[in-house]
Amino acid sequence: MARHRSFTVATYLQVYLCDLRSPWHRGSNENTNGLLRQYFPRATNFSQVSQDQLDAIALRLNQRPEKPWTSKRRPTGYGRCCDDRLNPPPHPGR
């Protein structure tokens, strides 16, 4: 990826790299790659994939339901904040 800038200029595609010394960024990246592999196996020829297909897959991925909260320890104020999303509690500092 040493030439990511020239790749961006040539293809008009933005390249995002993980920050140095920030391994927690890679987990999100690897998870996204795994989700995309469900639709695009390795060696997929993207010149044969239409923009409409890409938009439909992006919509499906972005509208996936979140996993339920499984931890026994919830953050302080979790119930107040998340039970009523239309009327969140006032910010504690205000």
mmCIF file of C-alpha atoms in Angstrom:
data_model
loop_
_atom_site.group_PDB
_atom_site.id
_atom_site.type_symbol
_atom_site.label_atom_id
_atom_site.label_comp_id
_atom_site.label_asym_id
_atom_site.label_seq_id
_atom_site.Cartn_x
_atom_site.Cartn_y
_atom_site.Cartn_z
ATOM 1 C CA MET A 1 0.000 0.000 0.000
ATOM 2 C CA ALA A 2 2.988 2.270 -0.347
ATOM 3 C CA ARG A 3 1.387 3.676 -3.507
ATOM 4 C CA HIS A 4 -2.090 4.172 -2.091
ATOM 5 C CA ARG A 5 -2.122 7.843 -3.076
ATOM 6 C CA SER A 6 -1.477 7.070 -6.752
ATOM 7 C CA PHE A 7 -4.133 4.333 -6.567
ATOM 8 C CA THR A 8 -6.639 6.866 -5.193
ATOM 9 C CA VAL A 9 -5.845 9.344 -7.966
ATOM 10 C CA ALA A 10 -6.067 6.693 -10.700
ATOM 11 C CA THR A 11 -9.299 5.051 -9.501
ATOM 12 C CA TYR A 12 -11.107 7.840 -7.597
ATOM 13 C CA LEU A 13 -11.419 5.380 -4.678
ATOM 14 C CA GLN A 14 -10.471 6.547 -1.201
ATOM 15 C CA VAL A 15 -8.071 4.231 0.648
ATOM 16 C CA TYR A 16 -8.375 3.979 4.424
ATOM 17 C CA LEU A 17 -5.486 2.585 6.442
ATOM 18 C CA CYS A 18 -5.413 1.683 10.114
ATOM 19 C CA ASP A 19 -3.552 4.124 12.309
ATOM 20 C CA LEU A 20 -0.091 3.037 13.365
ATOM 21 C CA ARG A 21 0.026 1.344 16.748
ATOM 22 C CA SER A 22 -3.814 1.071 16.825
ATOM 23 C CA PRO A 23 -4.562 -2.647 16.471
ATOM 24 C CA TRP A 24 -8.197 -2.178 17.535
ATOM 25 C CA HIS A 25 -8.851 -0.606 14.120
ATOM 26 C CA ARG A 26 -8.063 -3.883 12.388
ATOM 27 C CA GLY A 27 -10.926 -5.789 14.019
ATOM 28 C CA SER A 28 -13.541 -3.602 12.396
ATOM 29 C CA ASN A 29 -11.729 -3.831 9.079
ATOM 30 C CA GLU A 30 -11.497 -7.641 9.220
ATOM 31 C CA ASN A 31 -15.156 -7.927 10.225
ATOM 32 C CA THR A 32 -16.208 -5.795 7.256
ATOM 33 C CA ASN A 33 -14.061 -7.881 4.917
ATOM 34 C CA GLY A 34 -15.747 -11.036 6.212
ATOM 35 C CA LEU A 35 -19.203 -9.558 5.650
ATOM 36 C CA LEU A 36 -18.288 -8.551 2.105
ATOM 37 C CA ARG A 37 -16.912 -12.043 1.351
ATOM 38 C CA GLN A 38 -20.461 -13.379 1.796
ATOM 39 C CA TYR A 39 -21.357 -11.524 -1.391
ATOM 40 C CA PHE A 40 -18.037 -11.350 -3.207
ATOM 41 C CA PRO A 41 -15.811 -14.435 -3.023
ATOM 42 C CA ARG A 42 -12.114 -14.080 -3.657
ATOM 43 C CA ALA A 43 -11.205 -13.469 -7.306
ATOM 44 C CA THR A 44 -14.508 -11.666 -7.965
ATOM 45 C CA ASN A 45 -14.322 -9.629 -11.152
ATOM 46 C CA PHE A 46 -15.753 -6.305 -10.013
ATOM 47 C CA SER A 47 -16.017 -5.026 -13.576
ATOM 48 C CA GLN A 48 -19.016 -7.375 -13.850
ATOM 49 C CA VAL A 49 -20.712 -6.047 -10.687
ATOM 50 C CA SER A 50 -23.147 -3.203 -11.286
ATOM 51 C CA GLN A 51 -23.522 -0.127 -9.117
ATOM 52 C CA ASP A 52 -27.110 -1.194 -8.383
ATOM 53 C CA GLN A 53 -25.826 -4.517 -7.014
ATOM 54 C CA LEU A 54 -23.259 -2.717 -4.863
ATOM 55 C CA ASP A 55 -25.919 -0.312 -3.559
ATOM 56 C CA ALA A 56 -28.264 -3.193 -2.679
ATOM 57 C CA ILE A 57 -25.520 -5.045 -0.779
ATOM 58 C CA ALA A 58 -24.470 -1.876 1.054
ATOM 59 C CA LEU A 59 -28.087 -1.278 2.071
ATOM 60 C CA ARG A 60 -28.429 -4.866 3.346
ATOM 61 C CA LEU A 61 -25.224 -4.595 5.367
ATOM 62 C CA ASN A 62 -26.113 -1.186 6.788
ATOM 63 C CA GLN A 63 -29.583 -2.292 7.852
ATOM 64 C CA ARG A 64 -28.498 -5.465 9.658
ATOM 65 C CA PRO A 65 -29.956 -5.647 13.151
ATOM 66 C CA GLU A 66 -27.525 -5.195 15.990
ATOM 67 C CA LYS A 67 -26.713 -8.126 18.223
ATOM 68 C CA PRO A 68 -28.531 -8.071 21.546
ATOM 69 C CA TRP A 69 -26.586 -6.920 24.568
ATOM 70 C CA THR A 70 -25.050 -10.068 26.038
ATOM 71 C CA SER A 71 -22.814 -8.710 28.757
ATOM 72 C CA LYS A 72 -24.027 -8.868 32.336
ATOM 73 C CA ARG A 73 -22.368 -5.516 32.963
ATOM 74 C CA ARG A 74 -24.109 -2.662 31.216
ATOM 75 C CA PRO A 75 -22.706 0.840 31.124
ATOM 76 C CA THR A 76 -24.058 3.263 33.704
ATOM 77 C CA GLY A 77 -27.312 4.804 32.525
ATOM 78 C CA TYR A 78 -27.755 2.274 29.715
ATOM 79 C CA GLY A 79 -31.463 1.684 30.386
ATOM 80 C CA ARG A 80 -32.310 5.382 30.572
ATOM 81 C CA CYS A 81 -30.490 6.152 27.359
ATOM 82 C CA CYS A 82 -31.490 3.239 25.207
ATOM 83 C CA ASP A 83 -34.997 2.360 26.397
ATOM 84 C CA ASP A 84 -36.514 5.555 25.043
ATOM 85 C CA ARG A 85 -34.546 6.657 22.004
ATOM 86 C CA LEU A 86 -37.015 9.366 21.039
ATOM 87 C CA ASN A 87 -36.738 11.086 24.403
ATOM 88 C CA PRO A 88 -33.191 10.587 25.661
ATOM 89 C CA PRO A 89 -32.371 11.792 29.172
ATOM 90 C CA PRO A 90 -30.670 15.182 29.466
ATOM 91 C CA HIS A 91 -26.902 15.193 29.297
ATOM 92 C CA PRO A 92 -25.487 14.889 32.857
ATOM 93 C CA GLY A 93 -23.223 17.930 32.379
ATOM 94 C CA ARG A 94 -26.056 20.260 31.397
#
